[in-house]
Coordinates of C-alpha atoms in Angstrom, one line a residue:
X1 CA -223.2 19.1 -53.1
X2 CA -225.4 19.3 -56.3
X3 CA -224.9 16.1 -59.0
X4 CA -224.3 19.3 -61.2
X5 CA -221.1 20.1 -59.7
X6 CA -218.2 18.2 -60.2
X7 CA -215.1 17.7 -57.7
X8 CA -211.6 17.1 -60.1
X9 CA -209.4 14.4 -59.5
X10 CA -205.9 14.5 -57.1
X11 CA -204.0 13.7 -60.2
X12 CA -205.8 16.2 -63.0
X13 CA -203.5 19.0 -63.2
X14 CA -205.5 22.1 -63.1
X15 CA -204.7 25.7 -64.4
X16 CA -207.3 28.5 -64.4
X17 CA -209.4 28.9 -67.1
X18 CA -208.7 25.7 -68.7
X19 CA -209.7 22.5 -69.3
X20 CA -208.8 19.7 -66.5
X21 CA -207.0 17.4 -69.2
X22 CA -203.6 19.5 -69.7
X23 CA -200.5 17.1 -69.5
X24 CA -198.0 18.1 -66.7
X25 CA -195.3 19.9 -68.5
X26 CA -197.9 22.3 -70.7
X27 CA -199.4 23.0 -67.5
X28 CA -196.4 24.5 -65.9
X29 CA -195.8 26.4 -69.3
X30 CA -199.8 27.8 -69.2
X31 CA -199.3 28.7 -65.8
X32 CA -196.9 30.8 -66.3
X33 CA -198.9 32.9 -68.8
X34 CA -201.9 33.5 -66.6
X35 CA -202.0 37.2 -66.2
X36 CA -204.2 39.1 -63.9
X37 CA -203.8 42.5 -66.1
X38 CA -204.6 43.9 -69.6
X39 CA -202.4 41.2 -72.2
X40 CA -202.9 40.7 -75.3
X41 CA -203.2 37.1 -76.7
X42 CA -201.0 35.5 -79.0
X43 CA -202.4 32.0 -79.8
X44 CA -202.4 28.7 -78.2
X45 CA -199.7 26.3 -76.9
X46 CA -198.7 23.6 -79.2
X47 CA -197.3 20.2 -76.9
X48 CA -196.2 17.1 -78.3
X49 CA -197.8 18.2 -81.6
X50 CA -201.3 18.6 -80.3
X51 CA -202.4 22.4 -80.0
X52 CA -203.9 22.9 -76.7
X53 CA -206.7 26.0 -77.2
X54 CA -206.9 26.6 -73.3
X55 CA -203.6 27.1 -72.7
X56 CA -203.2 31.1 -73.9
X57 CA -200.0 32.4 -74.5
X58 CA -199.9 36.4 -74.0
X59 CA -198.4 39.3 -73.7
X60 CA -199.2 41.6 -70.4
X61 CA -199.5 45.2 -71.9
X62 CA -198.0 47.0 -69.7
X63 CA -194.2 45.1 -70.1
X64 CA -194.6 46.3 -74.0
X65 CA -192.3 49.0 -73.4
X66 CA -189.6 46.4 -72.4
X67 CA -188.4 45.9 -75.8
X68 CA -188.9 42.8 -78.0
X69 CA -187.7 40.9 -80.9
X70 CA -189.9 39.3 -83.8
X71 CA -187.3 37.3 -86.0
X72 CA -187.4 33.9 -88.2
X73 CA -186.4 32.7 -91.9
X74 CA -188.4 34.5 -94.7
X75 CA -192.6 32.9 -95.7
X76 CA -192.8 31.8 -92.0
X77 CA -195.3 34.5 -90.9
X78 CA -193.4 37.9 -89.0
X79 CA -195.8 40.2 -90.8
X80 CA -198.5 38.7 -89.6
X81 CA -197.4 38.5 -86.2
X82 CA -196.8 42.2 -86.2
X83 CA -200.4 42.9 -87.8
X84 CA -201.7 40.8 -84.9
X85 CA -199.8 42.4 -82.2
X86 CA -200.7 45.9 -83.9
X87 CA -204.2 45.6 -84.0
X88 CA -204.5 44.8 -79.8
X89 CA -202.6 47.4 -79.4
X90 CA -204.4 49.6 -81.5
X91 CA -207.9 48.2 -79.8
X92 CA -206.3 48.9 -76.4
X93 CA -205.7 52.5 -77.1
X94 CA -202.2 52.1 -78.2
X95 CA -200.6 53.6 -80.8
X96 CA -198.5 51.6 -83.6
X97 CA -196.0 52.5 -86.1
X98 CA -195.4 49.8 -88.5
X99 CA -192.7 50.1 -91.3
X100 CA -194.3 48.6 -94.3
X101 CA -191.4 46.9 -96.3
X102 CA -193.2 44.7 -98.9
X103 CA -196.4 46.7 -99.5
X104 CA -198.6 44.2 -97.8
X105 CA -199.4 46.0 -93.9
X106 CA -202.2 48.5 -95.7
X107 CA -204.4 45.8 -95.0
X108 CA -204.5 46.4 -91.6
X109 CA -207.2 49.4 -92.0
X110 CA -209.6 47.1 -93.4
X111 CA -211.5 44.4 -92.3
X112 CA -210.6 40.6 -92.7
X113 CA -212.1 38.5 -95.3
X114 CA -213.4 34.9 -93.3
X115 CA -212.5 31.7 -95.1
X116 CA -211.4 27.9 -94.4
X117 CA -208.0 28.8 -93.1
X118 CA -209.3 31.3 -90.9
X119 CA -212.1 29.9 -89.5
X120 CA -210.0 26.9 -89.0
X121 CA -207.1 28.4 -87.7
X122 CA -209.8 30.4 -84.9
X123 CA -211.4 27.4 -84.1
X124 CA -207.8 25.5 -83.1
X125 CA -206.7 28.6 -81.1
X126 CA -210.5 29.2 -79.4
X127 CA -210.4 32.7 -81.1
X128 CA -213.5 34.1 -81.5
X129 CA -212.5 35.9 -85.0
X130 CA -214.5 38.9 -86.4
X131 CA -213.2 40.9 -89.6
X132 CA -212.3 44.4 -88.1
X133 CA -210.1 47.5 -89.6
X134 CA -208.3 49.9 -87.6
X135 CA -207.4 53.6 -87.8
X136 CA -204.7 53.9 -89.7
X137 CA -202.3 56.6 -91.6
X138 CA -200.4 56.2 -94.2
X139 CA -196.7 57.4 -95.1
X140 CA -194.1 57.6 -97.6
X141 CA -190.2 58.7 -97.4
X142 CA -190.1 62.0 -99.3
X143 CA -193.3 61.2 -101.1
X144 CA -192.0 58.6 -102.7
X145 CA -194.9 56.4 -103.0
X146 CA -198.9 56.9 -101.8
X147 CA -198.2 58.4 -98.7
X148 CA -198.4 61.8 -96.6
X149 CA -194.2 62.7 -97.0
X150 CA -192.2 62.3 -94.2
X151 CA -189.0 64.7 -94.5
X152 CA -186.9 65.7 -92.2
X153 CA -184.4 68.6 -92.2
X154 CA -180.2 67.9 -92.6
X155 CA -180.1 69.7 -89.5
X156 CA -182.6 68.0 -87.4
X157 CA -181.1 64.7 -89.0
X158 CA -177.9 65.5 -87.5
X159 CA -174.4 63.7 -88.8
X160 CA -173.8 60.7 -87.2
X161 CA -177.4 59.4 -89.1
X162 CA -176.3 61.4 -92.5
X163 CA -172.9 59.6 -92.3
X164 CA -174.4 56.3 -91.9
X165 CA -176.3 57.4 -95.1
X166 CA -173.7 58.5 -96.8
X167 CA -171.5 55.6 -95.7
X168 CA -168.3 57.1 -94.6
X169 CA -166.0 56.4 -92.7
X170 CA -165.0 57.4 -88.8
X171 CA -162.8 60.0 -89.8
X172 CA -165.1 61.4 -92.1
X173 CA -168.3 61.3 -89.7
X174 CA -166.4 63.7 -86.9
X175 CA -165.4 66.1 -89.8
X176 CA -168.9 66.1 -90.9
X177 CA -169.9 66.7 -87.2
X178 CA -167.3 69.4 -87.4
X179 CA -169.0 71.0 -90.5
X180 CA -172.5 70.8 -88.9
X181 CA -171.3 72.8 -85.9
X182 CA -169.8 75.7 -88.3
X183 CA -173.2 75.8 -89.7
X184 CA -174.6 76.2 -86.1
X185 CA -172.6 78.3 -85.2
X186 CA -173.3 80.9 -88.2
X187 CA -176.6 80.5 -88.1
X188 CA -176.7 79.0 -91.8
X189 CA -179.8 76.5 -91.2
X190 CA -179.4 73.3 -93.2
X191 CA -182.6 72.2 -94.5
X192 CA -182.1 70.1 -97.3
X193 CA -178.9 68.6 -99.2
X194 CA -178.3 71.6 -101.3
X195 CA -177.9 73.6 -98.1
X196 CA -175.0 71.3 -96.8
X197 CA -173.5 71.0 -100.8
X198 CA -173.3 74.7 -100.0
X199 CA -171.5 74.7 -96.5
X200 CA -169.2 72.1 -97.3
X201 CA -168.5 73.8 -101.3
X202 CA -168.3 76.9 -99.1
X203 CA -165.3 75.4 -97.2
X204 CA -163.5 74.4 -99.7
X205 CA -163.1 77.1 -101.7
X206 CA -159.9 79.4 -101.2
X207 CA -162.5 82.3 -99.4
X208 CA -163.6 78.9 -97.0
X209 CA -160.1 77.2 -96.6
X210 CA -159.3 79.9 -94.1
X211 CA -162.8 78.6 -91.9
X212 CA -161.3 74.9 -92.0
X213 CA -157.9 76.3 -90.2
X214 CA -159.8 77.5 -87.8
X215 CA -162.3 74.5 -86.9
X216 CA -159.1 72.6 -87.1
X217 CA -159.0 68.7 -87.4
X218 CA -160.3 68.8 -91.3
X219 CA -158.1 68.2 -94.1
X220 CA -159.8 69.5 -97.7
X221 CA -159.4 66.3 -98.8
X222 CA -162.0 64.7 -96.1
X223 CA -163.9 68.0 -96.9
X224 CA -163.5 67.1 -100.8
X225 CA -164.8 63.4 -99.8
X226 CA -167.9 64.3 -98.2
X227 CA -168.5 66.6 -101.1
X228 CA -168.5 63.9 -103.4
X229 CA -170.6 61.8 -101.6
X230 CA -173.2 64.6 -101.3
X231 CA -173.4 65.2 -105.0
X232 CA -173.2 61.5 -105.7
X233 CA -176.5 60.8 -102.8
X234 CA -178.4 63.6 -104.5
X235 CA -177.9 62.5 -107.8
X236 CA -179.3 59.0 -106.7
X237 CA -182.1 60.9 -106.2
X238 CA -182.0 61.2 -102.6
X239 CA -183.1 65.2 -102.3
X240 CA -186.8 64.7 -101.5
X241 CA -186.0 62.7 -98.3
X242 CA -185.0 65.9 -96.6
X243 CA -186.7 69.2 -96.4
X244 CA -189.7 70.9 -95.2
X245 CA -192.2 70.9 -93.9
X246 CA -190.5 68.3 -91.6
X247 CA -192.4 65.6 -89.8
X248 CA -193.3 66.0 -86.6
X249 CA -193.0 62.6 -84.7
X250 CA -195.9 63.5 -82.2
X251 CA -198.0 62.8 -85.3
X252 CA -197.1 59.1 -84.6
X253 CA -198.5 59.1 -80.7
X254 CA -202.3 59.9 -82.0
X255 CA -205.6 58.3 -81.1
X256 CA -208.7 57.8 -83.0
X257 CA -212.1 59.7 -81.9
X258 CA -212.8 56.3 -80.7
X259 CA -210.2 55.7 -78.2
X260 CA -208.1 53.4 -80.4
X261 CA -204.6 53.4 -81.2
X262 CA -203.8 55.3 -84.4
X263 CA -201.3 52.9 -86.7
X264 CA -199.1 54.6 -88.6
X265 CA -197.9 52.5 -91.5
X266 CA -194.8 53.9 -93.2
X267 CA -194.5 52.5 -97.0
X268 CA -191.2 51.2 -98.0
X269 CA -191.4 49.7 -101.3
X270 CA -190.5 52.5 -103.6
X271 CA -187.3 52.5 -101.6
X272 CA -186.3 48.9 -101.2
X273 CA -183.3 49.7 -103.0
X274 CA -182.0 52.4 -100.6
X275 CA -181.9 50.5 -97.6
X276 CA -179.1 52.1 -95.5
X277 CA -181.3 55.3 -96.4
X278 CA -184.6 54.1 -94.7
X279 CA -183.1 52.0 -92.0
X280 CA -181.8 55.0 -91.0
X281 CA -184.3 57.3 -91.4
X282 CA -186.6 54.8 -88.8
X283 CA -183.8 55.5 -86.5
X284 CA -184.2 59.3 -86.6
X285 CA -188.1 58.7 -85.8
X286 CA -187.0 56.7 -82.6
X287 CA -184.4 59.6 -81.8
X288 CA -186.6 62.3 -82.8
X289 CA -189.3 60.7 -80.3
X290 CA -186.8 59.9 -78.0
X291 CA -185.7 63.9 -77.6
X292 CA -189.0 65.0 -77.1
X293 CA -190.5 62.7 -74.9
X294 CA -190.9 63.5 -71.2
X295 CA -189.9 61.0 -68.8
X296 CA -193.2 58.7 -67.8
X297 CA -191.1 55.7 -65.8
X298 CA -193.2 52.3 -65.6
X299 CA -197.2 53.1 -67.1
X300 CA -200.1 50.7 -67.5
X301 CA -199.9 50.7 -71.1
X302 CA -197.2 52.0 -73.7
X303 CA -197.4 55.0 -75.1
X304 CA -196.3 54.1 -78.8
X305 CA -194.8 50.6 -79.7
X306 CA -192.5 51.0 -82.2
X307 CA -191.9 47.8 -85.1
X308 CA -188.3 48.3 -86.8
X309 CA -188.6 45.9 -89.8
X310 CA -185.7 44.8 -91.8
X311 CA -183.9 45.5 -88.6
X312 CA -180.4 43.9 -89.9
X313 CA -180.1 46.6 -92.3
X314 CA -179.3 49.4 -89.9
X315 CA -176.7 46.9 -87.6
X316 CA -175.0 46.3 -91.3
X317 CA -171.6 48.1 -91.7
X318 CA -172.2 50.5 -88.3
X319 CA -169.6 52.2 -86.6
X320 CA -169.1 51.8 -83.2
X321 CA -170.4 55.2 -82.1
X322 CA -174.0 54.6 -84.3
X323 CA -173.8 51.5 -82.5
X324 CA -173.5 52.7 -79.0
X325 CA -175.7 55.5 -79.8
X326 CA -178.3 52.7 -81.3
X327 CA -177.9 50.5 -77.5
X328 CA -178.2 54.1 -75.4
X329 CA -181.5 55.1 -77.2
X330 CA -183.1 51.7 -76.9
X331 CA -182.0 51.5 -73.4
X332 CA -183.4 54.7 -72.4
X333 CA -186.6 54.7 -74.5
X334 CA -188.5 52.7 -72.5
X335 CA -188.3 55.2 -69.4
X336 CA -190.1 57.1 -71.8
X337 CA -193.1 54.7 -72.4
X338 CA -192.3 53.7 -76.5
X339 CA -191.3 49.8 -77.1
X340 CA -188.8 48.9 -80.0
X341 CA -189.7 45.4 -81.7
X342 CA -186.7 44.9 -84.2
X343 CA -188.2 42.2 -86.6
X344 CA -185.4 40.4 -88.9
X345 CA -184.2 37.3 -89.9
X346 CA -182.5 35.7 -86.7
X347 CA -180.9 37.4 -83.0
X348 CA -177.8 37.2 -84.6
X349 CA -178.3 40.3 -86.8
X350 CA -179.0 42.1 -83.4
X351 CA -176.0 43.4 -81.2
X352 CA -175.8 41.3 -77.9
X353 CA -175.9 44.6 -76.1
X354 CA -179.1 45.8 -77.9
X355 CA -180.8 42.1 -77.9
X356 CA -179.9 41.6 -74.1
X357 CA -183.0 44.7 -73.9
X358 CA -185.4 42.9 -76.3
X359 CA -187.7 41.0 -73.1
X360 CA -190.2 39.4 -75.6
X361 CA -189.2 37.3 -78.3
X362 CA -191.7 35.2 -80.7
X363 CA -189.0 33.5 -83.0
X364 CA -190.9 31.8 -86.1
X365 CA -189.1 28.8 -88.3
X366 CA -185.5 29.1 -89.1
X367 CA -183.7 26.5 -91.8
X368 CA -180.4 24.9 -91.5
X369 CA -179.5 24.3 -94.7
X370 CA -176.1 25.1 -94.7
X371 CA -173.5 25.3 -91.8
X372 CA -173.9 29.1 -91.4
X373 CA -177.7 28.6 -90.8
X374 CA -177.1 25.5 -88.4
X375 CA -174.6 27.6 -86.8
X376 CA -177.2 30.3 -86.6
X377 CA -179.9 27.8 -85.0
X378 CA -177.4 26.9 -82.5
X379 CA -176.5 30.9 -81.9
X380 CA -180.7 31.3 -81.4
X381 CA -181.4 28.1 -79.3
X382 CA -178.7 29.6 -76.9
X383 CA -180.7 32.8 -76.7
X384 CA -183.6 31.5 -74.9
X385 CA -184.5 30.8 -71.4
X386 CA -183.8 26.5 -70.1
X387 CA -186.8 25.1 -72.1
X388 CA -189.1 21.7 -72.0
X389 CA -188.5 21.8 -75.4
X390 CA -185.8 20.4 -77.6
X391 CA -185.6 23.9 -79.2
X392 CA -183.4 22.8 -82.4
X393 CA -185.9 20.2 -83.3
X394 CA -188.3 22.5 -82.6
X395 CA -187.2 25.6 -84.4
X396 CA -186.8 24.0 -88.1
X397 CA -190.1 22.2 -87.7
X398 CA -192.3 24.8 -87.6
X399 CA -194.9 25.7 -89.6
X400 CA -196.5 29.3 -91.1
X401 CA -198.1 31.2 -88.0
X402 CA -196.6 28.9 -85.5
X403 CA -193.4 30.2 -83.5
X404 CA -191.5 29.8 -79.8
X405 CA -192.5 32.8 -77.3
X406 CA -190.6 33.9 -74.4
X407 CA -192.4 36.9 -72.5
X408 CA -191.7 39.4 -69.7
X409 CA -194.2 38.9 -67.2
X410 CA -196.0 41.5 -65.1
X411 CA -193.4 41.1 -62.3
X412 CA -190.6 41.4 -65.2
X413 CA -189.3 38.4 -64.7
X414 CA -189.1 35.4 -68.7
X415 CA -192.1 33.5 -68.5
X416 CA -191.6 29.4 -69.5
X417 CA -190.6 28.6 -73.1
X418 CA -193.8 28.3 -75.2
X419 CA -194.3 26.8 -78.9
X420 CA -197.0 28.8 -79.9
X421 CA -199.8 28.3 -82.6
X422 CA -200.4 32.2 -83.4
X423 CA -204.0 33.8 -83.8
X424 CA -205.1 35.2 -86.8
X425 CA -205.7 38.9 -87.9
X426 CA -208.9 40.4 -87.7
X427 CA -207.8 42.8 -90.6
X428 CA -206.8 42.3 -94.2
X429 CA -203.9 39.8 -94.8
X430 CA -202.4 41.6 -98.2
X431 CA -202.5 45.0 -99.2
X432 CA -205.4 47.3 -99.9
X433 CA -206.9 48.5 -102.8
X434 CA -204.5 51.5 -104.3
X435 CA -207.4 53.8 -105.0
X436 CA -208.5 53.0 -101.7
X437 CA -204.8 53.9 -100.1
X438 CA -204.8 57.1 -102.3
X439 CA -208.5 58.4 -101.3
X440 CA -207.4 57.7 -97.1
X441 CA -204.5 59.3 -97.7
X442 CA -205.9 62.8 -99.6
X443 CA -208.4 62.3 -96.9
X444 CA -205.8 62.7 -93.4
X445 CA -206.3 66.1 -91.9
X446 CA -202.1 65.5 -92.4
X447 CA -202.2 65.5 -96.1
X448 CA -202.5 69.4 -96.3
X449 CA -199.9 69.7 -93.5
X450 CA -197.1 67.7 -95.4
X451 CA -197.6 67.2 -99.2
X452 CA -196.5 70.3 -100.6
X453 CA -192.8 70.8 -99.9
X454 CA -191.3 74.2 -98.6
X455 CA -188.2 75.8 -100.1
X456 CA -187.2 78.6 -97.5
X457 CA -184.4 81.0 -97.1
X458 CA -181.3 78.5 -95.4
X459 CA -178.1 78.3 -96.3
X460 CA -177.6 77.5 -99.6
X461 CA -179.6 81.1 -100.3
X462 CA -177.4 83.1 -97.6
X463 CA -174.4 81.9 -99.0
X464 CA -175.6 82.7 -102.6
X465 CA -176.4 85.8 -101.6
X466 CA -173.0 86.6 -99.9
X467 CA -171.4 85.4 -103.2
X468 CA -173.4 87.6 -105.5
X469 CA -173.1 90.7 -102.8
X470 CA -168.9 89.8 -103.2
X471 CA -168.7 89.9 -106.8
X472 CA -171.0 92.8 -106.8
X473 CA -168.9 94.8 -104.6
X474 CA -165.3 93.4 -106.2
X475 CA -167.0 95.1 -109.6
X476 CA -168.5 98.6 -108.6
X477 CA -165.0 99.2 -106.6
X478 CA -163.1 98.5 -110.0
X479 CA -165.3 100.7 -111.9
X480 CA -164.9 103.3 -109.4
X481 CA -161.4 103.4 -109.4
X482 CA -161.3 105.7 -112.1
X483 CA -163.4 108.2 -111.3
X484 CA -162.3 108.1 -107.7
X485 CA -158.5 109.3 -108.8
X486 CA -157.4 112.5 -107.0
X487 CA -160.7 112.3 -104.1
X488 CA -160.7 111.4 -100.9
X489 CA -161.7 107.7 -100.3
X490 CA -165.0 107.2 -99.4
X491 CA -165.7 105.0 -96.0
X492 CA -165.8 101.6 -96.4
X493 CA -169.0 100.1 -96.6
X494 CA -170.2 98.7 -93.7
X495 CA -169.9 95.0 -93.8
X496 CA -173.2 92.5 -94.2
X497 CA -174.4 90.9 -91.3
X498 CA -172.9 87.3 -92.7
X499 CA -169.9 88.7 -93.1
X500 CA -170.2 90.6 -89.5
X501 CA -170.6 86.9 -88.1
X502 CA -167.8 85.1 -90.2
X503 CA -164.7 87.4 -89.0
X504 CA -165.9 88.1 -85.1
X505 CA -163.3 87.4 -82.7
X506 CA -166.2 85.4 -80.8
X507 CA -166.5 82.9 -83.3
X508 CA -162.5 82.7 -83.3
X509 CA -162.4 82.1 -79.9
X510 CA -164.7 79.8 -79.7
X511 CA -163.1 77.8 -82.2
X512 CA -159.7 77.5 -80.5
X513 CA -161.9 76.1 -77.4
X514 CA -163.9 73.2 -79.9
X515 CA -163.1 70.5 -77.7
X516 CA -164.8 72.0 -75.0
X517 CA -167.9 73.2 -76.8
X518 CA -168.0 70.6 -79.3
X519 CA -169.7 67.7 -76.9
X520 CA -172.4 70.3 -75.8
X521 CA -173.2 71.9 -78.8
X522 CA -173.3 68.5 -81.0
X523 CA -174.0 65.9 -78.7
X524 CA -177.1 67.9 -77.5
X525 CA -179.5 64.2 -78.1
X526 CA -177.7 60.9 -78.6
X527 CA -177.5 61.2 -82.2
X528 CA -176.6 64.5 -82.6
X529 CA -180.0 65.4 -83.8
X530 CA -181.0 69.0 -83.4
X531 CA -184.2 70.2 -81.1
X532 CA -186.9 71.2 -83.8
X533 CA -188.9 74.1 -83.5
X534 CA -192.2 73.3 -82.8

């Protein structure tokens, strides 16, 4: 044996790829994070206060799809986590969709700016940081903001998502389903909220009344109800959410000419104040995706990871179907190669039977200032795997970019309980310039695709037109009553192709049969979402 080479001692613990000096109990927790396959690093293990730079703490890529939770108290670092996790993914070839609620993700397409806290913050974790940007598109809700529009139509949007827009109540959500499936059925396409005003209007008029006998099941109050709430929505302003040209969700599963992960960065801020609105509308993306999707089972990688920010806001005030319907598309998802991170405040504002999915969690600071939040703390703590760690202790001492990790490792099974110093981001921490976000965005090969909104013939203009062709009709025969005194009648004129479809004894029929048809023809997804045509 050469003097060069050195044999360690019995009693040095020993983990690869480390140093020989870690203490016992950090060894067991490293140990448990050395992966053989593609992960993506997190940071550094932090044990009794000392950071511990050869101990990583990762994520293998290919349990990404399992789901995952990114929570903690407000200022203690979940964006930052998310940019970190995004741009791996993105560098691995996978794409990201990030919902950008403050206005400061843009950052991620442009390269870091090095100073003290970084470099300092590399040097405790062994990073070795270099500024980098990644490929990134930009989106807006109807337009409203800097970004290519994402719309979608009332149709494809289906009604158990419009109801938890519109915030009504169970009763009024199956009447609503009820109304969407008249409009199926009649081929009246509903593309935007005037088209459904119409419908709805249509139906409770004394012409329409007859149409609600035979759905059966809707009183014309309920009908009245959702009226309301449709004019009231669209006088909030709410019309340019839905329309066409409607997003198409494959958009999201692109890759740059470089191999990388496209990250799709949805801007929020304009519509802070319409949460229930874009909560939801992030929930149609996942559904959307979810129809499409073809089965891929366990892959290597992921084939979009999917980061629900503000994730409370769509649990808040739920019914029990939207609920369920939430849990089935999470649950199923994954078979289909997309991972959900919900990011909010603490597990509590997660449904056990949606946070019983989430396999990796990397929970940031949480305060217990009052009893609700130490009862919270306790709630969280109870959430985790049996830890070395005094997790209550732990959890409020924390400090920005620090946070306790639990992972799925690549057999599946929670890897040890690990306080974490996090990495830093390689891209820009704030937002990017405006001019900058304007001139990418004008610049996506999606800009001339989206922007310019379509108005088509749907069913606000059939039933219009029906109306007009009525009145029309109800006048010339009352001017020709005169003249036709003492002639034979004339046939009747041959009724319009609307009117053909309203009165057929097909339609009738299947009407007294709706609670047979009504589960296949609106349940066709999970949401009641309709299949787009692509």
């Amino acid at each position: 044996m050469s003097d060069s080479e050195t044999v360690p001692q019995a009693d040095t613990p020993q983990v690869p790829g480390s140093a020989p000096a870690l203490p016992e109990g950090a060894l067991k927790i490293a140990s448990g994070y050395a992966f053989a396959g593609p992960a993506l690093d997190l940071g550094a293990l932090l044990w009794d206060g000392r950071c511990l730079p050869d101990a990583q703490v990762r994520i293998p890529l290919p349990m990404l799809n399992r789901h995952g939770l990114v929570a903690g108290a407000t200022g203690t670092g979940k964006t930052k986590t998310l940019q970190l996790i995004a741009e791996q993914l993105s560098a691995q070839g996978v794409p990201v969709f990030l919902a950008d609620v403050k206005g400061d993700v843009s950052g991620i397409s442009a390269p870091g700016q090095e100073n003290d806290r970084v470099r300092g913050r590399a040097a405790e974790v062994h990073q070795e940081w270099a500024p980098a940007g990644f490929p990134s598109e930009f989106y807006a809700l109807g337009g409203m903001g800097h970004g290519i529009p994402v719309r979608a139509t009332i149709t494809s949007f289906g009604p158990v998502l419009l109801s938890k827009v519109l915030q009504l109540n169970q009763t009024q959500e199956q009447s609503l389903g009820l109304i969407f499936h008249y409009a199926d059925q009649k081929g009246l396409e509903l593309v935007d909220l005037k088209d459904l005003r119409a419908v709805v209007a249509f139906l409770t008029s004394d012409e329409g009344k007859q149409e609600l006998k035979a759905l059966g099941g809707i009183s014309t109050a309920t009908a009245g109800v959702i009226l309301r709430s449709l004019t009231a929505f669209e006088a909030q302003g709410m019309s340019p959410f839905f329309g066409e040209p409607e997003f198409d969700t494959s958009e999201l599963l692109r890759t740059a000419s470089d191999g990388r992960g496209t990250v799709s960065v949805l801007e929020l801020p304009a519509v802070q104040d319409k949460p229930q609105l874009f909560s939801t509308f992030l929930m149609w993306l996942l559904a959307d995706l979810f129809h499409d999707l073809p089965e891929v089972g366990d892959a290597d990688q992921p084939k979009l990871v999917f980061f629900f920010d503000e994730a409370h806001l769509l649990f808040n005030d739920a019914s029990k179907a939207f609920l369920d319907s939430i849990t089935q598309t999470v649950r199923l998802i994954r078979s289909k190669g997309v991972g959900v991170f919900f990011v909010t405040q603490t597990p509590k504002d997660v449904p056990a039977d949606v946070l019983a999915q989430l396999g990796n969690r990397v929970q940031h600071a949480l305060r217990a200032f009052t009893p609700d939040d130490q009862k919270a703390l306790r709630a969280t703590v109870k959430t985790f795997p049996n830890s070395a760690y005094d997790l209550e202790e732990v959890l409020t001492g924390l400090g920005t970019g620090e946070a306790v990790v639990t992972v799925l490792s690549e057999k599946g099974a929670p890897t040890p309980v690990a306080v974490t110093r996090l990495r830093a981001p390689e891209s820009l921490m704030g937002p990017v310039d405006a001019a900058v976000l304007g001139q990418a965005v004008k610049s996506s090969p999606l800009y001339g695709r989206y922007a310019q909104a379509v108005d088509r013939e749907s069913a606000y203009e059939k039933l219009t037109a029906r109306e007009a062709a009525r009145e029309a009709a109800t006048a010339g025969r009352q001017e020709e009553k005169p003249a036709a005194r003492g002639r034979t009648a004339a046939p009747a004129e041959e009724p319009s192709v609307v009117e053909q479809v309203v009165g057929s004894g097909v339609f009738k029929s299947l009407a007294r049969s709706l609670g047979t048809q009504l589960g296949r023809e609106i349940t066709r997804s999970i949401f009641g979402t309709a299949k787009r045509r692509r």
